[in-house]
PDB file of C-alpha atoms in Angstrom:
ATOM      1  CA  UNK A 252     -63.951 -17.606 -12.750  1.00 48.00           C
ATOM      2  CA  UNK A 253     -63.921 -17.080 -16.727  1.00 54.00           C
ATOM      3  CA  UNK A 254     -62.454 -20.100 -18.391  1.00 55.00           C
ATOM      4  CA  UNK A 255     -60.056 -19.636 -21.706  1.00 58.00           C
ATOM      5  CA  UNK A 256     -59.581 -23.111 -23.116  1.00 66.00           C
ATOM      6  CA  UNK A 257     -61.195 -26.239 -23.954  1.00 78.00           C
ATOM      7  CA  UNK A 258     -59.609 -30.231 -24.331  1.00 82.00           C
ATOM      8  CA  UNK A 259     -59.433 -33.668 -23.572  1.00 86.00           C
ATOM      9  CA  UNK A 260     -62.883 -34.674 -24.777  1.00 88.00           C
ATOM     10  CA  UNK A 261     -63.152 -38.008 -24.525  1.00 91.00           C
ATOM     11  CA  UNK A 262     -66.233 -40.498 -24.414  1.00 92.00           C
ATOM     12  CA  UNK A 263     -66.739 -43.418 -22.704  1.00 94.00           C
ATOM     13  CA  UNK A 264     -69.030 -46.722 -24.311  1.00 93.00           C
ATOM     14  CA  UNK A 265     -71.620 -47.389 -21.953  1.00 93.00           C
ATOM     15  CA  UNK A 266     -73.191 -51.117 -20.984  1.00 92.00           C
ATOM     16  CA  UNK A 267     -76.599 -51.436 -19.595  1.00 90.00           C
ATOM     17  CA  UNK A 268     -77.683 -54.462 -17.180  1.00 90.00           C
ATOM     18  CA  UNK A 269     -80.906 -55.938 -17.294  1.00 89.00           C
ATOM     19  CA  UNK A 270     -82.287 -53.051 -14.780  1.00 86.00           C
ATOM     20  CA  UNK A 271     -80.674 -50.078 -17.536  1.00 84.00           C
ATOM     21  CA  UNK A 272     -77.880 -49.611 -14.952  1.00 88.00           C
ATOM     22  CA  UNK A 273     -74.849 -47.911 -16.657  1.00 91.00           C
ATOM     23  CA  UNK A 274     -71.382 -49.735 -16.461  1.00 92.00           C
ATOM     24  CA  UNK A 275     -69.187 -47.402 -18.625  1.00 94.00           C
ATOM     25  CA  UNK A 276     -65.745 -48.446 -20.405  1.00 94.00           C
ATOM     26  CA  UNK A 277     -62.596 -47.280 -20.353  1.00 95.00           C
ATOM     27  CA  UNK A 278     -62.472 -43.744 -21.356  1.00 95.00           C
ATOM     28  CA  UNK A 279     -61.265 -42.900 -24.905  1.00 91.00           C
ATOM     29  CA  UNK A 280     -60.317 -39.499 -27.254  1.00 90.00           C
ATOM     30  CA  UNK A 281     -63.100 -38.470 -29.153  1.00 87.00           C
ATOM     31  CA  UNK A 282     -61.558 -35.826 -31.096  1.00 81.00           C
ATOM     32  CA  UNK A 283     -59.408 -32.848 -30.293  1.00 77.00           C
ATOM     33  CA  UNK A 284     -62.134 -30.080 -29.082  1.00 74.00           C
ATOM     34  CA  UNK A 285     -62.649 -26.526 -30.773  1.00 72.00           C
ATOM     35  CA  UNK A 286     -66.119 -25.690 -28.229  1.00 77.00           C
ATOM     36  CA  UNK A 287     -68.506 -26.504 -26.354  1.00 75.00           C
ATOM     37  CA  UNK A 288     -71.850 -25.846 -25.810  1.00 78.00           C
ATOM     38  CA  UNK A 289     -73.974 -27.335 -22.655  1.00 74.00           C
ATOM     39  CA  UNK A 290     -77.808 -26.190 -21.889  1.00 76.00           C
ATOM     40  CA  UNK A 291     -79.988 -27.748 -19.981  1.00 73.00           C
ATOM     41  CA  UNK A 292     -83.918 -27.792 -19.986  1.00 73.00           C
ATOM     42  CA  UNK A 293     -85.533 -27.746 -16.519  1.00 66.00           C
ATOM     43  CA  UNK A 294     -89.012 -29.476 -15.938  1.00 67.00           C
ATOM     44  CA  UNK A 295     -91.073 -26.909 -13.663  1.00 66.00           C
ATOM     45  CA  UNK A 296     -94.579 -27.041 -11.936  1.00 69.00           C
ATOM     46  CA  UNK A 297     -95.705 -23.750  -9.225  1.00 69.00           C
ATOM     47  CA  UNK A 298     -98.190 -24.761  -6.514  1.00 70.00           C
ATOM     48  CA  UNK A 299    -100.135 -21.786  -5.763  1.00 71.00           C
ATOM     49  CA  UNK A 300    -101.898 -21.398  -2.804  1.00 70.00           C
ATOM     50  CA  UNK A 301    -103.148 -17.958  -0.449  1.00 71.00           C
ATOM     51  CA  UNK A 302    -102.690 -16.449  -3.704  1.00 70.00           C
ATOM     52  CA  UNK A 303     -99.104 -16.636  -4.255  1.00 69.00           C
ATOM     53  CA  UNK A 304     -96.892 -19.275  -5.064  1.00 69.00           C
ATOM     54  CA  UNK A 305     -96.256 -21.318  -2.124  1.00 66.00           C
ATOM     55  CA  UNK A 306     -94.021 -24.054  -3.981  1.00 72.00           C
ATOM     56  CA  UNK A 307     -91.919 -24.148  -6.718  1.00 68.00           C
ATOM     57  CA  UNK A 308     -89.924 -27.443  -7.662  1.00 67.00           C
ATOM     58  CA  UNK A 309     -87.166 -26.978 -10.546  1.00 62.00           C
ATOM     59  CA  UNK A 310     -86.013 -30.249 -11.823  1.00 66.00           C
ATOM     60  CA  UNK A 311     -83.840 -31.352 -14.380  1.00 67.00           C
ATOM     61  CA  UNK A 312     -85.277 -33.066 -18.040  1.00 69.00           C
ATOM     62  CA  UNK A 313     -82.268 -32.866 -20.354  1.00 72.00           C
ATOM     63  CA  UNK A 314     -79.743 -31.052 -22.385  1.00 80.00           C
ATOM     64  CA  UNK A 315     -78.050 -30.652 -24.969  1.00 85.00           C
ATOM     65  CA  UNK A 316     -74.540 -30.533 -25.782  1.00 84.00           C
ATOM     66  CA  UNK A 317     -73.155 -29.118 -29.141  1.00 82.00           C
ATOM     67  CA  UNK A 318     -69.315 -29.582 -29.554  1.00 81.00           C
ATOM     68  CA  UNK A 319     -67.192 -28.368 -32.504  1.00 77.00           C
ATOM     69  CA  UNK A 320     -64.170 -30.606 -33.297  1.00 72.00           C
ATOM     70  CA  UNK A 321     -61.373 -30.878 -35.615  1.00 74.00           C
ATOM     71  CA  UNK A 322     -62.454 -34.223 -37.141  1.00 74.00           C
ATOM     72  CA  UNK A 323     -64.328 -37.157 -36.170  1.00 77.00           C
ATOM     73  CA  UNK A 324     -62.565 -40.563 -37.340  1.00 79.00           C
ATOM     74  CA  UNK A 325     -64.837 -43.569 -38.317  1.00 82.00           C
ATOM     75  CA  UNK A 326     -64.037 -45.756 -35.284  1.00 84.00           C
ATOM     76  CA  UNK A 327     -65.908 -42.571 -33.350  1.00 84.00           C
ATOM     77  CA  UNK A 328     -68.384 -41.576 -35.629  1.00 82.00           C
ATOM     78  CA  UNK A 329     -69.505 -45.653 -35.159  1.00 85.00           C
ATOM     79  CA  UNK A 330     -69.981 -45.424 -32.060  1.00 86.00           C
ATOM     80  CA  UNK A 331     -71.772 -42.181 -31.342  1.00 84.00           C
ATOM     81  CA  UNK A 332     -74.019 -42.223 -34.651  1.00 83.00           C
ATOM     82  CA  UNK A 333     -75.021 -45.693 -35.223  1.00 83.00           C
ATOM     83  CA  UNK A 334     -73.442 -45.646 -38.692  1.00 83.00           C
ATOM     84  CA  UNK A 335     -71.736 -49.360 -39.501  1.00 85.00           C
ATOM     85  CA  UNK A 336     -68.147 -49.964 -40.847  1.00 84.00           C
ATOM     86  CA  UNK A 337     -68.313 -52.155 -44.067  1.00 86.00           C
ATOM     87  CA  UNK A 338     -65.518 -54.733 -45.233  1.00 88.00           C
ATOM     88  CA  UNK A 339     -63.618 -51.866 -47.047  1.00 89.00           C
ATOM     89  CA  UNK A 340     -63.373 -49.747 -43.954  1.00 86.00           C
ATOM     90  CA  UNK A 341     -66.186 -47.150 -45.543  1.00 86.00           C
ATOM     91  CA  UNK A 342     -67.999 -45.303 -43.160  1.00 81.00           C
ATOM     92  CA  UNK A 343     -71.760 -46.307 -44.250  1.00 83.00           C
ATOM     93  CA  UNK A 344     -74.885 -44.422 -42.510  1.00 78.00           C
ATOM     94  CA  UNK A 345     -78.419 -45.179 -43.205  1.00 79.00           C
ATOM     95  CA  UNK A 346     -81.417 -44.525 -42.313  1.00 77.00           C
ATOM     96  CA  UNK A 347     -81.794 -46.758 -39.668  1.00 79.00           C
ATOM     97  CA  UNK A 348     -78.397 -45.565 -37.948  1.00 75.00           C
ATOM     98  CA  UNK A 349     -79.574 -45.836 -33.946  1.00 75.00           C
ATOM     99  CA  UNK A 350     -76.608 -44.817 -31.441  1.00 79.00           C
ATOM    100  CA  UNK A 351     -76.024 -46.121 -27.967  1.00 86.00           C
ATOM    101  CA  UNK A 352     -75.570 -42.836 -25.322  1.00 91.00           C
ATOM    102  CA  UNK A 353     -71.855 -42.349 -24.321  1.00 92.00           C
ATOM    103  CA  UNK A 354     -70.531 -40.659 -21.151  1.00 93.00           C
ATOM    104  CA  UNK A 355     -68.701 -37.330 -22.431  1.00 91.00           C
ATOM    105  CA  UNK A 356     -65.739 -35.960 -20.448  1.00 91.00           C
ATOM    106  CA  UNK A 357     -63.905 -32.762 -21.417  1.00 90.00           C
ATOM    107  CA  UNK A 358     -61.578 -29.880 -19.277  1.00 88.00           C
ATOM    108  CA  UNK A 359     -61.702 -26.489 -19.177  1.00 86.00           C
ATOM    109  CA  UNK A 360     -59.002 -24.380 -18.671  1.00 85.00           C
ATOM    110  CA  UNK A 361     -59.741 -21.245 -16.217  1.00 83.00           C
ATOM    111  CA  UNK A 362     -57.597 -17.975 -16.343  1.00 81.00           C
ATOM    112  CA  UNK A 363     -55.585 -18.873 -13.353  1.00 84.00           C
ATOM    113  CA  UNK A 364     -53.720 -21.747 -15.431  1.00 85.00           C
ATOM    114  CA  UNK A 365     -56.652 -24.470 -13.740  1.00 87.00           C
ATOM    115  CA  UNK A 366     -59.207 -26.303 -14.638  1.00 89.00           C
ATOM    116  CA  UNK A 367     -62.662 -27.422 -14.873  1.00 89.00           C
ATOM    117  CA  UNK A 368     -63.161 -30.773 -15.458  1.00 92.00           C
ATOM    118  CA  UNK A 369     -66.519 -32.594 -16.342  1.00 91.00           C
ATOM    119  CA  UNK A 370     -68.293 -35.775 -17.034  1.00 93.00           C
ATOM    120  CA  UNK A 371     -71.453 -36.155 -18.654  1.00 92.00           C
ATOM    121  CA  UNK A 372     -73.097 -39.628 -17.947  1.00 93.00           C
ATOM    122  CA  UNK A 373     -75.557 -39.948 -20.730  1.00 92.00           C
ATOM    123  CA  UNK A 374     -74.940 -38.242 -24.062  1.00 91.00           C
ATOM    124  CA  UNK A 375     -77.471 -39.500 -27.092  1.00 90.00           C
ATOM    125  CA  UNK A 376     -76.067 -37.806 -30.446  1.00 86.00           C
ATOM    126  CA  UNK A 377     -77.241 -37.602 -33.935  1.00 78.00           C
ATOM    127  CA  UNK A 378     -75.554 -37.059 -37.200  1.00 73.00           C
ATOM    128  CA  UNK A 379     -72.735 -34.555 -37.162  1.00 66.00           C
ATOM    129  CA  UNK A 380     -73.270 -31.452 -39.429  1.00 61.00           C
ATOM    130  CA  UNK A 381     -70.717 -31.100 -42.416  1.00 59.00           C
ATOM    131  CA  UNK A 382     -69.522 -27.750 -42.940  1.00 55.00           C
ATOM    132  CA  UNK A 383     -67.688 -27.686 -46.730  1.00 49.00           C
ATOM    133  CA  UNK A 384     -66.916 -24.735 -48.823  1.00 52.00           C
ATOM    134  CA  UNK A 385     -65.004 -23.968 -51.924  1.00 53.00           C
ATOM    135  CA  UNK A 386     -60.672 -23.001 -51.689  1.00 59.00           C
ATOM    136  CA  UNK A 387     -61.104 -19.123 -52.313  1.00 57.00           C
ATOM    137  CA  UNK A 388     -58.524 -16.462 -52.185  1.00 59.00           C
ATOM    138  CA  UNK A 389     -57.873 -17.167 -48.067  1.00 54.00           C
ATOM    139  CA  UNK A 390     -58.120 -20.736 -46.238  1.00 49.00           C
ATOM    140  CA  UNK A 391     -61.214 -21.048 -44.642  1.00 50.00           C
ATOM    141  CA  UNK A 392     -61.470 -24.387 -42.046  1.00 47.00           C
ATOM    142  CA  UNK A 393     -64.432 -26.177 -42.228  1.00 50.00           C
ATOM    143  CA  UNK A 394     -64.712 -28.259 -39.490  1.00 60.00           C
ATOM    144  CA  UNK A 395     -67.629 -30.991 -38.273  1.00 68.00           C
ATOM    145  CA  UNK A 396     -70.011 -30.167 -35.462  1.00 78.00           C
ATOM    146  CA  UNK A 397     -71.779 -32.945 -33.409  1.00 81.00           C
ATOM    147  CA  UNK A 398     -74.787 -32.407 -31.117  1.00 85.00           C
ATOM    148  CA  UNK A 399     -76.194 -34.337 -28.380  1.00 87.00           C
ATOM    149  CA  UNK A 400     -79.159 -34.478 -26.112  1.00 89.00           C
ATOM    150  CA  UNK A 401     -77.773 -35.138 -22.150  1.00 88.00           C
ATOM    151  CA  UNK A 402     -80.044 -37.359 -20.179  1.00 88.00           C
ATOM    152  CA  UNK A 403     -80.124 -38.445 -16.623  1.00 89.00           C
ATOM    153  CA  UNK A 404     -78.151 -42.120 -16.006  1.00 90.00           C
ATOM    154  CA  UNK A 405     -80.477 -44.725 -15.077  1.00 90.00           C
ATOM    155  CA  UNK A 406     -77.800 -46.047 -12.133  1.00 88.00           C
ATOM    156  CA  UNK A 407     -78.809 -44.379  -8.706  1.00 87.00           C
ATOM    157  CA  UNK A 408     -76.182 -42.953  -6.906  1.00 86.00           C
ATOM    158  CA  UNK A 409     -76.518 -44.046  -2.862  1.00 84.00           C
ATOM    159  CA  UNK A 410     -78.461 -41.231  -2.048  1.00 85.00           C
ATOM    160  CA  UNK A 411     -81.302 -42.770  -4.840  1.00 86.00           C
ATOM    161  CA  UNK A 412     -80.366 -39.885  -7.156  1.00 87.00           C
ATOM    162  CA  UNK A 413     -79.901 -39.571 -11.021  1.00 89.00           C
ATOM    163  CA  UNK A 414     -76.765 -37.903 -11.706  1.00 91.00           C
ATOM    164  CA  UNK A 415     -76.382 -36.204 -15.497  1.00 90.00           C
ATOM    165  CA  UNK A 416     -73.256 -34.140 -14.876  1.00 91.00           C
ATOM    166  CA  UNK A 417     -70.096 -34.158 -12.479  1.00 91.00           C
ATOM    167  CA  UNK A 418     -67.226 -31.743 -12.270  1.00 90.00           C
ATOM    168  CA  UNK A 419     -64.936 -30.658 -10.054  1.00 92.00           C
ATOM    169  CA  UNK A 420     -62.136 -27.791  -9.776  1.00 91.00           C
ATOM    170  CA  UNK A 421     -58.095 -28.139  -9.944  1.00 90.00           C
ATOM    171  CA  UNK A 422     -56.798 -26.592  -6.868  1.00 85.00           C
ATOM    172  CA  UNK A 423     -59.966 -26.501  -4.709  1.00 89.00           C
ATOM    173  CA  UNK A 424     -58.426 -27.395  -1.303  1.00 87.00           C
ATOM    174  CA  UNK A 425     -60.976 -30.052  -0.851  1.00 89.00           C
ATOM    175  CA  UNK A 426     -60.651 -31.981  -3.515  1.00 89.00           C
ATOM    176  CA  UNK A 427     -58.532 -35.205  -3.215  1.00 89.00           C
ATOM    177  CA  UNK A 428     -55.612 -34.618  -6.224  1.00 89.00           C
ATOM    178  CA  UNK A 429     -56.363 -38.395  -7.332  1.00 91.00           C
ATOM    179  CA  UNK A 430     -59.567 -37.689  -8.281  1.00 92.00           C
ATOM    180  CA  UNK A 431     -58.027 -35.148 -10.961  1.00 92.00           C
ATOM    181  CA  UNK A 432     -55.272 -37.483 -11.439  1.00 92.00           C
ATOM    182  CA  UNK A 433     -57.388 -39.978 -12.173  1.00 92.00           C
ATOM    183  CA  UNK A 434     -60.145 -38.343 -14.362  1.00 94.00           C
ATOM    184  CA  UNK A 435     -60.337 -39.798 -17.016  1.00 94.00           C
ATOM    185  CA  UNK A 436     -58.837 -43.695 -16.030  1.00 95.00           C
ATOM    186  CA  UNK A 437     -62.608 -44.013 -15.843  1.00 94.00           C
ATOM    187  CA  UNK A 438     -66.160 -42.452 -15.834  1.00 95.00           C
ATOM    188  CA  UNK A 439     -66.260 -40.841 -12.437  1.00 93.00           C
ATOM    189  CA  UNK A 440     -68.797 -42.650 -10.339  1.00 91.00           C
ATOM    190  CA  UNK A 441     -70.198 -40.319  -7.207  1.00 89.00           C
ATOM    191  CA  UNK A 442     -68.711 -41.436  -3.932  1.00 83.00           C
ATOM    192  CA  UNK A 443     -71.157 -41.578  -0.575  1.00 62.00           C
ATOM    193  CA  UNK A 444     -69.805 -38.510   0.745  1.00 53.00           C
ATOM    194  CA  UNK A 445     -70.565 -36.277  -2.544  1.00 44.00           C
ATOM    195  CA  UNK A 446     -73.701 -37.345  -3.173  1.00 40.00           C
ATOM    196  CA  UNK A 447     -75.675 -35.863  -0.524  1.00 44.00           C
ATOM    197  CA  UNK A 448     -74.777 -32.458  -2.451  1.00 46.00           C
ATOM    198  CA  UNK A 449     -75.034 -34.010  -6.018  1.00 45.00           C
ATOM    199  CA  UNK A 450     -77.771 -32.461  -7.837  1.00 47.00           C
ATOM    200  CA  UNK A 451     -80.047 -35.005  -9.451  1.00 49.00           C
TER     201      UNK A 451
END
């Protein structure tokens, strides 16, 4: 089903133990959303054999998410860019600016009045793009845009798979209502009954 709307992004800071295993914080507003982009690159190898192609194995590498946004406060922009506050509460970036991946969540809203929601467990992004223009004869909004490359968590779920992405539908009659309820308390980690149909 087509969606019509996109909010609630949020991102989530992310911890790594000594093994890279992700412990991710509480969940908070990243900005209000304007869109959302999401492709993915797939790593993929043919075995050929009796001349045909007797195997093909599709397999996720990354992806990368662009979102559009209304603003992007300093508190934010610090911790998805890398760039440091200084004692005046000036936004400073440099050159050496480094970010830590976030988890990204977001909803989208489908035509029947329900929605999509969606976690992304491993967002890297880089500088957001600035968009300004002159005050002509009309308003024109110029807005920021901030891209990210997706990457696989290093955490295992318990089937020993690498989740990137989760969602889930509002009002699919197998879906426990808390776990909608409840989406963005936290960073939804995969349960043992889901993953066995997780893709990795």
């Amino acid at each position: 089903m087509a969606t019509i709307g996109l909010d609630k992004l949020y991102y989530s800071k992310i911890t790594e133990d000594k093994d890279g295993n992700e412990t991710y914080a509480k969940p908070v507003p990243l900005a209000k959303a304007m869109t959302a982009e999401l492709s993915v690159e797939l790593a993929e190898a043919t075995l050929y054999a009796d001349d045909g192609a007797a195997e093909i194995v599709k397999e996720f590498k990354s992806g990368t998410l662009s979102l559009g946004i209304d603003d992007i406060g300093a508190s934010v922009a610090s911790d998805l860019t890398g760039a440091t506050i200084d004692d005046n509460y000036v936004l400073v970036s440099s050159t050496e600016d480094s970010a830590d991946p976030v988890a990204v969540g977001f909803r989208a809203k489908k035509s029947n009045g329900k929605y999509k929601y969606y976690w992304l467990y491993r967002v890297k992004f880089g500088i957001p793009a600035t968009n300004l223009a002159t005050k002509g004869d009309s308003i024109t909004f110029s807005t920021p845009t901030i891209e990210g490359t997706i990457l696989r968590r290093n955490k295992p779920s318990a089937n020993g798979k690498h989740p990137w992405k989760a969602e889930v539908t509002e009002g699919d009659s197998s879906v426990n209502t808390a776990i909608i309820k409840g989406w963005y308390d936290e960073v939804y980690e995969p349960s043992q009954a889901s993953a066995a149909s997780e893709e990795g």
